PDB file of C-alpha atoms and ligand atoms in Angstrom:
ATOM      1  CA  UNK F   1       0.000   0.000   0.000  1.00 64.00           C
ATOM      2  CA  UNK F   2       1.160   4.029  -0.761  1.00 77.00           C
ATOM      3  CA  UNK F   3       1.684   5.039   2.646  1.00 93.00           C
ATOM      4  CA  UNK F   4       2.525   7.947   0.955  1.00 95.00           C
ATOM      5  CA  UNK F   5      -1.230   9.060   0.535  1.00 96.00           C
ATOM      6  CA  UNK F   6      -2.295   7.851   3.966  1.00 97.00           C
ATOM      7  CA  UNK F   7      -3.124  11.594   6.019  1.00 98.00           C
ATOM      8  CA  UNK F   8      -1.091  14.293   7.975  1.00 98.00           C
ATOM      9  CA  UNK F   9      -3.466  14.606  11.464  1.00 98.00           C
ATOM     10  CA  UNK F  10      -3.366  17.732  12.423  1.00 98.00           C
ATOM     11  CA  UNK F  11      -4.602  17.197  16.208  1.00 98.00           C
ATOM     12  CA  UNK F  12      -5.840  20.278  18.637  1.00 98.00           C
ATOM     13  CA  UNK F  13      -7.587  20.523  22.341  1.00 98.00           C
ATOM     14  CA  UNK F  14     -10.481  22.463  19.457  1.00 98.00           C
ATOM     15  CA  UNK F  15     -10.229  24.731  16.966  1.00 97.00           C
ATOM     16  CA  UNK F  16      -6.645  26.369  17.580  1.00 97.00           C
ATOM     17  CA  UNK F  17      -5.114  23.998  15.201  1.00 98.00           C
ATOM     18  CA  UNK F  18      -6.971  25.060  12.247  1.00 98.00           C
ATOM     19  CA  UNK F  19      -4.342  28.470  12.195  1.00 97.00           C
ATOM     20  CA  UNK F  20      -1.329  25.624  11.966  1.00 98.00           C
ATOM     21  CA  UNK F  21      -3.214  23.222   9.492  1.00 98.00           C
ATOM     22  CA  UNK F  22      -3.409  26.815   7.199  1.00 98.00           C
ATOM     23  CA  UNK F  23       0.292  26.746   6.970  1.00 98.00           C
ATOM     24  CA  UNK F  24       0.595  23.125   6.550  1.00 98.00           C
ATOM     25  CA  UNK F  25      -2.195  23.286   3.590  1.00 98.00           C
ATOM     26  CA  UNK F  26      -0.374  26.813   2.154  1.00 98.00           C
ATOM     27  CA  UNK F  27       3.295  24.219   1.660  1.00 98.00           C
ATOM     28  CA  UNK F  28       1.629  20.782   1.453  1.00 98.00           C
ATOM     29  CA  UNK F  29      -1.910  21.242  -0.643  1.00 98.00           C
ATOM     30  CA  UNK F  30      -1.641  17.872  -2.551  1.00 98.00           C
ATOM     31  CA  UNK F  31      -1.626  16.200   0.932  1.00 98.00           C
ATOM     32  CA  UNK F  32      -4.817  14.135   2.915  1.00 98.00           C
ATOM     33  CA  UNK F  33      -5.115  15.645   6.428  1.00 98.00           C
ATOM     34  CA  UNK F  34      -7.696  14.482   9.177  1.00 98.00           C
ATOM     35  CA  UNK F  35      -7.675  17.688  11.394  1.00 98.00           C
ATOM     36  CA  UNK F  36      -9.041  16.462  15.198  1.00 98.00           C
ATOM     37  CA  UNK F  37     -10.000  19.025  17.803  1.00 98.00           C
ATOM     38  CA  UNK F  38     -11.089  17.488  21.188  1.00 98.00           C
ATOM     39  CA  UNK F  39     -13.498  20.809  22.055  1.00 96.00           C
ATOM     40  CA  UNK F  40     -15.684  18.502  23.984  1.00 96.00           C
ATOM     41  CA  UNK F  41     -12.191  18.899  26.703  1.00 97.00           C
ATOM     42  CA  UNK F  42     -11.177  22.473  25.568  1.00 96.00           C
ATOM     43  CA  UNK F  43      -9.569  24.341  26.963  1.00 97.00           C
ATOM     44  CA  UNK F  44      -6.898  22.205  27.976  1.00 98.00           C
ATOM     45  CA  UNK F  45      -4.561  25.482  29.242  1.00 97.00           C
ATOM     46  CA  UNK F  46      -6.096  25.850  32.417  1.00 96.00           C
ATOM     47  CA  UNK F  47      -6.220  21.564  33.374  1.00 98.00           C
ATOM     48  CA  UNK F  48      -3.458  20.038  35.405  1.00 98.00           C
ATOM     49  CA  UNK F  49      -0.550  18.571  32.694  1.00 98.00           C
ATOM     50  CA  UNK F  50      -1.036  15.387  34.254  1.00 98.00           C
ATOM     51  CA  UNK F  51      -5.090  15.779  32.517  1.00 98.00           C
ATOM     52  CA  UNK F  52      -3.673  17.276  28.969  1.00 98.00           C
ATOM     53  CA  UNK F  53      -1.113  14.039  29.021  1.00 98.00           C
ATOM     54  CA  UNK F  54      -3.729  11.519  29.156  1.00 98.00           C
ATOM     55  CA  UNK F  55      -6.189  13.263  26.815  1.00 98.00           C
ATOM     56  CA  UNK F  56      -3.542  14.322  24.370  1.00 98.00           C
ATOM     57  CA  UNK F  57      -1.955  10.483  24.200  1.00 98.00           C
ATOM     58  CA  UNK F  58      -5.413   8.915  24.043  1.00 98.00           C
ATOM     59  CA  UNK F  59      -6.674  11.282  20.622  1.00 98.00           C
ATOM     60  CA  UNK F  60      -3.072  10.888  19.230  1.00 98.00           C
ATOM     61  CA  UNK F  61      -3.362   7.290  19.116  1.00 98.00           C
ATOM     62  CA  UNK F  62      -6.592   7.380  17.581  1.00 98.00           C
ATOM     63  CA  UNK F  63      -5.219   8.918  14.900  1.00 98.00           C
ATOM     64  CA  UNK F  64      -2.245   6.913  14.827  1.00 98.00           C
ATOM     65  CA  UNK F  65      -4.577   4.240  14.762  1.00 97.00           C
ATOM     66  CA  UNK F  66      -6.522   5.641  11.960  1.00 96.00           C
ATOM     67  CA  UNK F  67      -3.661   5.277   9.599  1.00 97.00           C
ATOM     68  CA  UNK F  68      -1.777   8.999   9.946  1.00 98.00           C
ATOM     69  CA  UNK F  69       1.256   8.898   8.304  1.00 98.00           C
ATOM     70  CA  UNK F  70       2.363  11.806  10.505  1.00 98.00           C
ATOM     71  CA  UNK F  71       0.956  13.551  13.620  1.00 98.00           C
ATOM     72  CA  UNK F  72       1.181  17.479  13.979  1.00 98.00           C
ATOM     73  CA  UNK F  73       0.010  18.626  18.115  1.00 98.00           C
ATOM     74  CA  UNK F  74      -1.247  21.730  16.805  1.00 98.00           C
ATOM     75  CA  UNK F  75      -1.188  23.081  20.407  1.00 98.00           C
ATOM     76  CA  UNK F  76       1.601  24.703  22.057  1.00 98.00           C
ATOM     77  CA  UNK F  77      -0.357  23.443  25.679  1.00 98.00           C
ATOM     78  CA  UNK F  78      -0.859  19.762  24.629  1.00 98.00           C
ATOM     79  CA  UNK F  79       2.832  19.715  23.066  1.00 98.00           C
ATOM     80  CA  UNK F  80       4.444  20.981  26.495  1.00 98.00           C
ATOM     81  CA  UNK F  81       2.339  18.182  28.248  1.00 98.00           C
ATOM     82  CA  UNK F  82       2.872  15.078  26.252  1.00 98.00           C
ATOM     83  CA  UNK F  83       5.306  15.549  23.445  1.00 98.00           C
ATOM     84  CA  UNK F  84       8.372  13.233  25.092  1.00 97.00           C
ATOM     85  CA  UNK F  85       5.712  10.867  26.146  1.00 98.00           C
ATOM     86  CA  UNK F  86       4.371  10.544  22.427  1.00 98.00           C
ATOM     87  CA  UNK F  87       7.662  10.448  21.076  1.00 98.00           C
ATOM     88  CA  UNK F  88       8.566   7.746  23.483  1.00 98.00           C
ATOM     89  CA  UNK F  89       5.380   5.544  22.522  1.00 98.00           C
ATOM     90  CA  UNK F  90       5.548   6.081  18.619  1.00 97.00           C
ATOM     91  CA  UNK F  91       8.861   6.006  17.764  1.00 97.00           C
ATOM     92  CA  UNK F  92       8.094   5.287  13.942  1.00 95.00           C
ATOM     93  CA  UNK F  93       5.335   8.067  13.421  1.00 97.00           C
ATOM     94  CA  UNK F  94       6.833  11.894  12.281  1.00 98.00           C
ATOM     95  CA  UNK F  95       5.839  13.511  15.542  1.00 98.00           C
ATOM     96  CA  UNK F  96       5.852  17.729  14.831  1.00 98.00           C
ATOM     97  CA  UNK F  97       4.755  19.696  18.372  1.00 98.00           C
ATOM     98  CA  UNK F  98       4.237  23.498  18.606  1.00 98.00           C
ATOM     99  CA  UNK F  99       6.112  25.934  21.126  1.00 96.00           C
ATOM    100  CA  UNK F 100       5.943  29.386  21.695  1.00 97.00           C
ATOM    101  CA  UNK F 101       8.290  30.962  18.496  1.00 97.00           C
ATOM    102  CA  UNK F 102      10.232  33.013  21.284  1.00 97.00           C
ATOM    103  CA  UNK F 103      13.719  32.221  18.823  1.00 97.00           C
ATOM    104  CA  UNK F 104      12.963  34.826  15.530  1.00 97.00           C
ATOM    105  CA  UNK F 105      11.271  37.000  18.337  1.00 98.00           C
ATOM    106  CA  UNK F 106      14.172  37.595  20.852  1.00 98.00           C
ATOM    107  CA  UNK F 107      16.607  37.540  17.564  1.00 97.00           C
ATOM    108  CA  UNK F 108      15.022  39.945  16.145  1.00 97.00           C
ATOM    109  CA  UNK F 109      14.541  42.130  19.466  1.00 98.00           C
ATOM    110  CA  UNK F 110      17.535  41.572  20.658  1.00 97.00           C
ATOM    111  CA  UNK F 111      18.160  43.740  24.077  1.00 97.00           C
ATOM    112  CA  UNK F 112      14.530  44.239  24.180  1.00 97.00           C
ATOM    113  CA  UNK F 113      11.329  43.012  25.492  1.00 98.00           C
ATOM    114  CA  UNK F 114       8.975  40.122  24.280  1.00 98.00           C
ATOM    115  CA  UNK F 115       5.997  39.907  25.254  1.00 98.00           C
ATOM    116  CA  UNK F 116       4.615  35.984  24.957  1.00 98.00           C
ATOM    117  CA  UNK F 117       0.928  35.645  25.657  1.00 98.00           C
ATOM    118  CA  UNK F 118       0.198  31.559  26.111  1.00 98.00           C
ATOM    119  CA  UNK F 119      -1.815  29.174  28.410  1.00 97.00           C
ATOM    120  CA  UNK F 120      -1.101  28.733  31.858  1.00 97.00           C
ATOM    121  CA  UNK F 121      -0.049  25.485  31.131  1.00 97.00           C
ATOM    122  CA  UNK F 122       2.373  26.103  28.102  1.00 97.00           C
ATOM    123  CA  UNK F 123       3.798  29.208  30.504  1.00 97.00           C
ATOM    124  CA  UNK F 124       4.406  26.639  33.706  1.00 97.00           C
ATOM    125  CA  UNK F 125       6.434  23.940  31.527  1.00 97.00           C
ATOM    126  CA  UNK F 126       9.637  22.613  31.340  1.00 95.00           C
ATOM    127  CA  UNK F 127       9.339  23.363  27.546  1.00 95.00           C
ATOM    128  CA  UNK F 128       8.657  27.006  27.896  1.00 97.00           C
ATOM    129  CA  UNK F 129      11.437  27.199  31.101  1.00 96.00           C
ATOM    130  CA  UNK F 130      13.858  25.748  28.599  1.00 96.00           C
ATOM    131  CA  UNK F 131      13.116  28.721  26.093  1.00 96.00           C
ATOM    132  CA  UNK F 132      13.149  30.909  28.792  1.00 96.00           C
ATOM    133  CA  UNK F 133      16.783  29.868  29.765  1.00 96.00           C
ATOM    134  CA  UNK F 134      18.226  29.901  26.146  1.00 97.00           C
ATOM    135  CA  UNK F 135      17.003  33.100  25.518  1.00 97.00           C
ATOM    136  CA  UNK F 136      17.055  35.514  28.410  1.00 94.00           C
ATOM    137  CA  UNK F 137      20.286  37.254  27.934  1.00 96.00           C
ATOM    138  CA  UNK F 138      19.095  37.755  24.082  1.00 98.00           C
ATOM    139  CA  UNK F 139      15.744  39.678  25.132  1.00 98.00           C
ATOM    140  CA  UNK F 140      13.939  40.408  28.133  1.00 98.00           C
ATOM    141  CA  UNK F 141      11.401  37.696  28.205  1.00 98.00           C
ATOM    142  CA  UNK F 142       7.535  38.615  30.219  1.00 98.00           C
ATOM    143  CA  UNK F 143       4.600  36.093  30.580  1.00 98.00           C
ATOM    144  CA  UNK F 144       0.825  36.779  29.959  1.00 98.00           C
ATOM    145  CA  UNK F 145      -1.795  34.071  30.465  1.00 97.00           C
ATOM    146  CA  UNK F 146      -5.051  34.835  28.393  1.00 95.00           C
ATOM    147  CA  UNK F 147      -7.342  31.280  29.178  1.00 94.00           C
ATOM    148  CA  UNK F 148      -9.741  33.955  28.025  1.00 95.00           C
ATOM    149  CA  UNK F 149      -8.716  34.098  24.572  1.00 97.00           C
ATOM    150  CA  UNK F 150      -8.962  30.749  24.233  1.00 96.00           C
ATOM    151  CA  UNK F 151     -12.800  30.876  24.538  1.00 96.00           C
ATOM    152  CA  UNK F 152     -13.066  33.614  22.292  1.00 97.00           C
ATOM    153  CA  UNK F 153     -11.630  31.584  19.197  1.00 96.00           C
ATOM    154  CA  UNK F 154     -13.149  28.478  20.859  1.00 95.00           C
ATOM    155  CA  UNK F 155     -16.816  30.181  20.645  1.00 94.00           C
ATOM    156  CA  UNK F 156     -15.728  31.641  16.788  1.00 94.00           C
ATOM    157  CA  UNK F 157     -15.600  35.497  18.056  1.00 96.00           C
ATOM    158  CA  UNK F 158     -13.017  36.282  16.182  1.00 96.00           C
ATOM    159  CA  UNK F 159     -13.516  40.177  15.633  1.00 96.00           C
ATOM    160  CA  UNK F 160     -16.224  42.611  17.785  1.00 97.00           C
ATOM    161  CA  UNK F 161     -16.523  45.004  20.464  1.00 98.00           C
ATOM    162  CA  UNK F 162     -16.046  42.165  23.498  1.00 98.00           C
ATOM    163  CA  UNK F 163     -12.614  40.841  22.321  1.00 98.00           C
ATOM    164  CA  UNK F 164     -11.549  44.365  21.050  1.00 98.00           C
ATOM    165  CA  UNK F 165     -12.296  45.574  24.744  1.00 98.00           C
ATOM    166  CA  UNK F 166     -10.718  42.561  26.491  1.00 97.00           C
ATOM    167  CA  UNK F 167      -7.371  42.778  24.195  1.00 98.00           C
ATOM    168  CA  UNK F 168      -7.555  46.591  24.891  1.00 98.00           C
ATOM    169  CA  UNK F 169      -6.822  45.999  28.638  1.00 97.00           C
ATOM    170  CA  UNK F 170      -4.897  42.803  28.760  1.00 98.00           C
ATOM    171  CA  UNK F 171      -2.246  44.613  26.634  1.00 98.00           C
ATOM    172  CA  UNK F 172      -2.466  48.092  27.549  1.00 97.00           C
ATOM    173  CA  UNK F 173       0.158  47.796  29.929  1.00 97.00           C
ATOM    174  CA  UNK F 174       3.324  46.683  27.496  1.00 97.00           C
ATOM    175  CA  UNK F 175       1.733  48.046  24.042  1.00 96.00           C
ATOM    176  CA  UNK F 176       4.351  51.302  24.934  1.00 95.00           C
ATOM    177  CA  UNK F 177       7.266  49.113  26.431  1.00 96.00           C
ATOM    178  CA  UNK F 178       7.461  45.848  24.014  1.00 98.00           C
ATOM    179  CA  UNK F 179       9.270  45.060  20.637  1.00 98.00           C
ATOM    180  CA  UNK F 180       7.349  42.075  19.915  1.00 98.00           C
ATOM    181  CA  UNK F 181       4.610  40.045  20.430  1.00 98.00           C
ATOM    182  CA  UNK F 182       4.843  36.042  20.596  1.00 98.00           C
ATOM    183  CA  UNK F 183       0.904  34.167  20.174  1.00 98.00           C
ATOM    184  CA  UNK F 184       2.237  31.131  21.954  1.00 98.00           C
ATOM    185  CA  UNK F 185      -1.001  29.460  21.685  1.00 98.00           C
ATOM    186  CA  UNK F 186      -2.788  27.842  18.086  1.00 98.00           C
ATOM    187  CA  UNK F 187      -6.330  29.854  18.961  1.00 98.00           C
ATOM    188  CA  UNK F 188      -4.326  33.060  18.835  1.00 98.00           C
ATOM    189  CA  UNK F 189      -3.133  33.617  15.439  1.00 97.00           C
ATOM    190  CA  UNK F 190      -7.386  32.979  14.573  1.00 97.00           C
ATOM    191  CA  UNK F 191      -7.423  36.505  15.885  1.00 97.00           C
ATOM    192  CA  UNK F 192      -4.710  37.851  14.876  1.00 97.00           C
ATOM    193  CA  UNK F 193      -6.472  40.839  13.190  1.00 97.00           C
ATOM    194  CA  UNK F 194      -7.894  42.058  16.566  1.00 98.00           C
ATOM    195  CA  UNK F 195      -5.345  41.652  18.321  1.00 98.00           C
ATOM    196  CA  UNK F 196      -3.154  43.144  16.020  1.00 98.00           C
ATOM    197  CA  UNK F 197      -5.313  46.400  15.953  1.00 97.00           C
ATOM    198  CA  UNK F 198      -4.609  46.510  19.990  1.00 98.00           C
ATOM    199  CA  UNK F 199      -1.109  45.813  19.673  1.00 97.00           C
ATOM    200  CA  UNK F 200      -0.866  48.482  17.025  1.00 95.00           C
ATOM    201  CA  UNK F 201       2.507  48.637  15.154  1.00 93.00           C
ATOM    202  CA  UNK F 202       4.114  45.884  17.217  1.00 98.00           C
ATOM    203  CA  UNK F 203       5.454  42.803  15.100  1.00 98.00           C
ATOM    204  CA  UNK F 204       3.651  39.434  16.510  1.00 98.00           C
ATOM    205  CA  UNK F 205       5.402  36.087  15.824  1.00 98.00           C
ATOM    206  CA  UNK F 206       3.838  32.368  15.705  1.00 96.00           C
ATOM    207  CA  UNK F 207       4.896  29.171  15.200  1.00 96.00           C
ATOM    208  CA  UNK F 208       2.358  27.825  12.896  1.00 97.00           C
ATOM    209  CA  UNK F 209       4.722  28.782   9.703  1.00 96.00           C
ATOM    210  CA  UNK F 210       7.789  26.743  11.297  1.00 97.00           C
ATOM    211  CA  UNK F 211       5.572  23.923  12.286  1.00 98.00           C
ATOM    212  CA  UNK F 212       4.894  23.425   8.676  1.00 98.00           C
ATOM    213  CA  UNK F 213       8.188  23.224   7.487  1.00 98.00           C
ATOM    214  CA  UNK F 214       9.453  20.796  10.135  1.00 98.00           C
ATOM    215  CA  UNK F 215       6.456  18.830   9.111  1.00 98.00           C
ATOM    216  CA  UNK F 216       7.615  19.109   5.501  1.00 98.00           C
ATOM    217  CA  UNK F 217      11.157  18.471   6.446  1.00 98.00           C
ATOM    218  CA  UNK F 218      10.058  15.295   8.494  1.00 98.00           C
ATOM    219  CA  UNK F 219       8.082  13.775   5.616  1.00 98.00           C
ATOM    220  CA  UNK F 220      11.152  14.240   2.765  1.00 98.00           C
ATOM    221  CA  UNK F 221      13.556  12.677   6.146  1.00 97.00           C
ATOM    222  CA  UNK F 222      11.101   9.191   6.135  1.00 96.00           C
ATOM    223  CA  UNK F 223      10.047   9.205   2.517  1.00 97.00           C
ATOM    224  CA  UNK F 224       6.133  10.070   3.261  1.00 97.00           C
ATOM    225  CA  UNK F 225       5.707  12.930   0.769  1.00 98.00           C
ATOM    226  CA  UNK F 226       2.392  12.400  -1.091  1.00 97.00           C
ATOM    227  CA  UNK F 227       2.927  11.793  -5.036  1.00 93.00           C
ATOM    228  CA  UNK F 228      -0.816  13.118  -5.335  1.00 95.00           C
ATOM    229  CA  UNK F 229      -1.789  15.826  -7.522  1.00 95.00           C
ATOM    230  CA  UNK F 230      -4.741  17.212  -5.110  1.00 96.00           C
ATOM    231  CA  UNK F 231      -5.420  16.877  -1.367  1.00 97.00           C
ATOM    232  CA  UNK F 232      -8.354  16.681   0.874  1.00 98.00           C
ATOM    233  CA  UNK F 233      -9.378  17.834   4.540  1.00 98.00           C
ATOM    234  CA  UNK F 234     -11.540  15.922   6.982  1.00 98.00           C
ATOM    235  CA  UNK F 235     -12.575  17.799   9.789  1.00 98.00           C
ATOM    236  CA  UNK F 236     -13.547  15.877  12.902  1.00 98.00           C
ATOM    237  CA  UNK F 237     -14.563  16.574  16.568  1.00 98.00           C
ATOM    238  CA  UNK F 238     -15.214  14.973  19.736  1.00 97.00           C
ATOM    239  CA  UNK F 239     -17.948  17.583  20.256  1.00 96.00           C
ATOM    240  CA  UNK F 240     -20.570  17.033  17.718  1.00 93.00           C
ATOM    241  CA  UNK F 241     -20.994  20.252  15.215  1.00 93.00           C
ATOM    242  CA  UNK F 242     -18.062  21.579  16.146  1.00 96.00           C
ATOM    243  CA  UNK F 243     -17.047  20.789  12.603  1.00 97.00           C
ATOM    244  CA  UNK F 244     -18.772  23.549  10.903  1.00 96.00           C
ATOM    245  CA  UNK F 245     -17.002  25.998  13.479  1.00 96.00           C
ATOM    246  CA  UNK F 246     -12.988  24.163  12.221  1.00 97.00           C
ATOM    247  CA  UNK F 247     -14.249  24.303   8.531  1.00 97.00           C
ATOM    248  CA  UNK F 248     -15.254  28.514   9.069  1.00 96.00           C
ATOM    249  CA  UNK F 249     -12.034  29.216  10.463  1.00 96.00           C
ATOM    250  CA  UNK F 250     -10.151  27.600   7.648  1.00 97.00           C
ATOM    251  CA  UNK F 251     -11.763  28.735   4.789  1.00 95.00           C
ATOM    252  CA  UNK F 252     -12.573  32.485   6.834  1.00 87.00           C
ATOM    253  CA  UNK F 253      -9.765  33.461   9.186  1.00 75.00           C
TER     254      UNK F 253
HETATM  255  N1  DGL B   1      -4.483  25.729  21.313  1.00 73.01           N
HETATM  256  C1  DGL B   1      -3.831  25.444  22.543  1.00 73.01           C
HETATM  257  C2  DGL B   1      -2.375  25.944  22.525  1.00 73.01           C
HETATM  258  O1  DGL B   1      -1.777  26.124  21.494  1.00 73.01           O
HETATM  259  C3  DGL B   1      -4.465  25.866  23.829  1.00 73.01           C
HETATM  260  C4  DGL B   1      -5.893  26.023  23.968  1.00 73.01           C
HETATM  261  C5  DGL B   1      -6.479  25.421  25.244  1.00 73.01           C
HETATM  262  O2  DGL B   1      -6.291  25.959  26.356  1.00 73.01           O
HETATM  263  O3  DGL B   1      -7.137  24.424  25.090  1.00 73.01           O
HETATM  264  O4  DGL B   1      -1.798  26.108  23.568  1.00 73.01           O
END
C-alpha cells in the first residue's frame, strides 16, 4: 500500500489547530489531512498537565490508529504536556509539536522586550522554562496568560466590540514598552487581526509557519511525501458540530 497518501493529522484541544493546518495546507496542498480538535475537553490550558497528558496520548493514538502517516500537536499546551511521552510511545510516526516561536522574536529584538501571551499550562512547563533559559540574555522575556482568549476563538468570536475591549486591557500595559509580540497558543493567530489592531505597530510572531516546514522536512527525512496531484481535509470533533465551526475558520480566518 502508498503510505505515501495515507493523512497528515493535524490534532488540537479544538479549533486552535486550524491556524497551523493553514500553513501546513499553504506548503503541502496535494496532501490528505484528518484535522481532530477534542473541544468537547477544551480548553486544555487551564487543566493540570497530568489531565492534557492523558487526553492528548489517548486522541493521538486514535489517529495513529486511523492510519496517519504523521501527527502534527497543533497546540503549544498539549505539546508541552505530552510531546516526550508521544515520542517515546511512537517512535516510527513523524511527531511535529508546537512551542511558543520566542527564537525569531528575541533575535530579532535583541536587548529588548517580548511579550509571549500563552496558556497557563504552556507558561508553567519545562518546555517554555527551557526557552526561557536559552534566551534571556538575548531579550527580556515577560509572561501573559489569556485562558480567556482561548474561549473567544473556541466560541468563533473572532472580531467585535467584546474581544476588542478585552485585548484593549490585557495589553495596555506593554503596548508602549514591548518590541514584539509572541501568540504562543494555536487559537491566537485565529485573531490575529484584533489583536493586532490593539497591539498596534508591534510585530507578533507564531509558530504555525515553522511547524509546517518541520512537518515538511520530516516527511522528505522518512520518505512520506504524497505523489498526489490534489489533497483533501476531513474535519472531525469529539464535540458534535463543532465541525462547521474548524471548517469557518479555515476557509474564513
Ligand atoms: N491551542 C492550545 C495551545 O496552542 C491551547 C488552547 C487550550 O487551552 O485548550 O496552547
Amino acid at each position: 500500500m502508498n503510505k505515501r497518501l495515507n493523512p497528515i493529522a493535524v490534532f488540537d484541544s479544538g479549533a486552535g489547530g486550524i491556524s497551523v493546518l493553514k500553513e501546513l495546507v499553504r506548503l503541502m496542498p496535494n496532501e490528505n489531512y484528518i484535522y481532530y480538535g477534542d473541544s468537547l475537553n477544551a480548553p486544555y490550558g487551564t487543566k493540570p498537565t497530568e489531565e492534557v497528558r492523558r487526553l492528548t496520548i489517548h486522541n493521538t493514538d486514535g489517529l495513529i490508529k486511523a492510519g496517519a502517516k504523521e501527527v502534527v500537536i497543533a497546540c503549544n499546551t498539549a505539546t508541552s504536556a505530552a510531546i516526550v511521552s508521544l515520542r517515546e510511545m511512537y517512535p516510527s510516526v513523524p511527531m511535529i509539536g508546537l512551542e511558543p516561536a520566542i527564537k525569531p522574536a528575541a533575535l530579532e529584538c535583541k536587548g529588548g522586550r517580548v511579550l509571549v501571551m500563552a496558556t497557563e499550562l504552556t507558561l508553567r512547563e519545562r518546555k517554555f522554562l527551557l526557552l526561557l533559559e536559552k534566551y534571556k540574555d538575548i531579550a527580556e522575556i515577560i509572561s501573559l496568560p489569556c485562558p480567556e482568549l482561548v474561549e473567544f476563538a473556541e466560541g468563533g468570536i473572532t472580531e467585535g466590540k467584546e474581544l476588542e475591549n478585552y485585548l484593549n486591557t490585557i495589553l495596555a500595559p506593554y503596548i508602549h514598552n514591548v518590541d514584539g509580540i509572541v501568540l504562543g497558543c494555536t487559537h491566537f493567530p485565529l485573531l490575529k487581526d484584533a489583536i493586532q489592531r490593539a497591539a498596534k505597530g508591534i510585530k507578533l510572531y507564531d509558530g504555525g509557519i515553522g511547524a509546517a516546514r518541520e512537518a515538511l522536512h520530516q516527511l522528505k527525512e522518512t520518505d512520506l511525501v504524497s505523489n498526489a496531484t490534489e489533497g483533501s481535509i476531513t474535519f472531525k470533533s469529539s464535540l458534535k458540530g463543532k465541525e462547521d465551526l474548524y471548517r469557518k475558520l479555515f476557509y474564513n480566518t
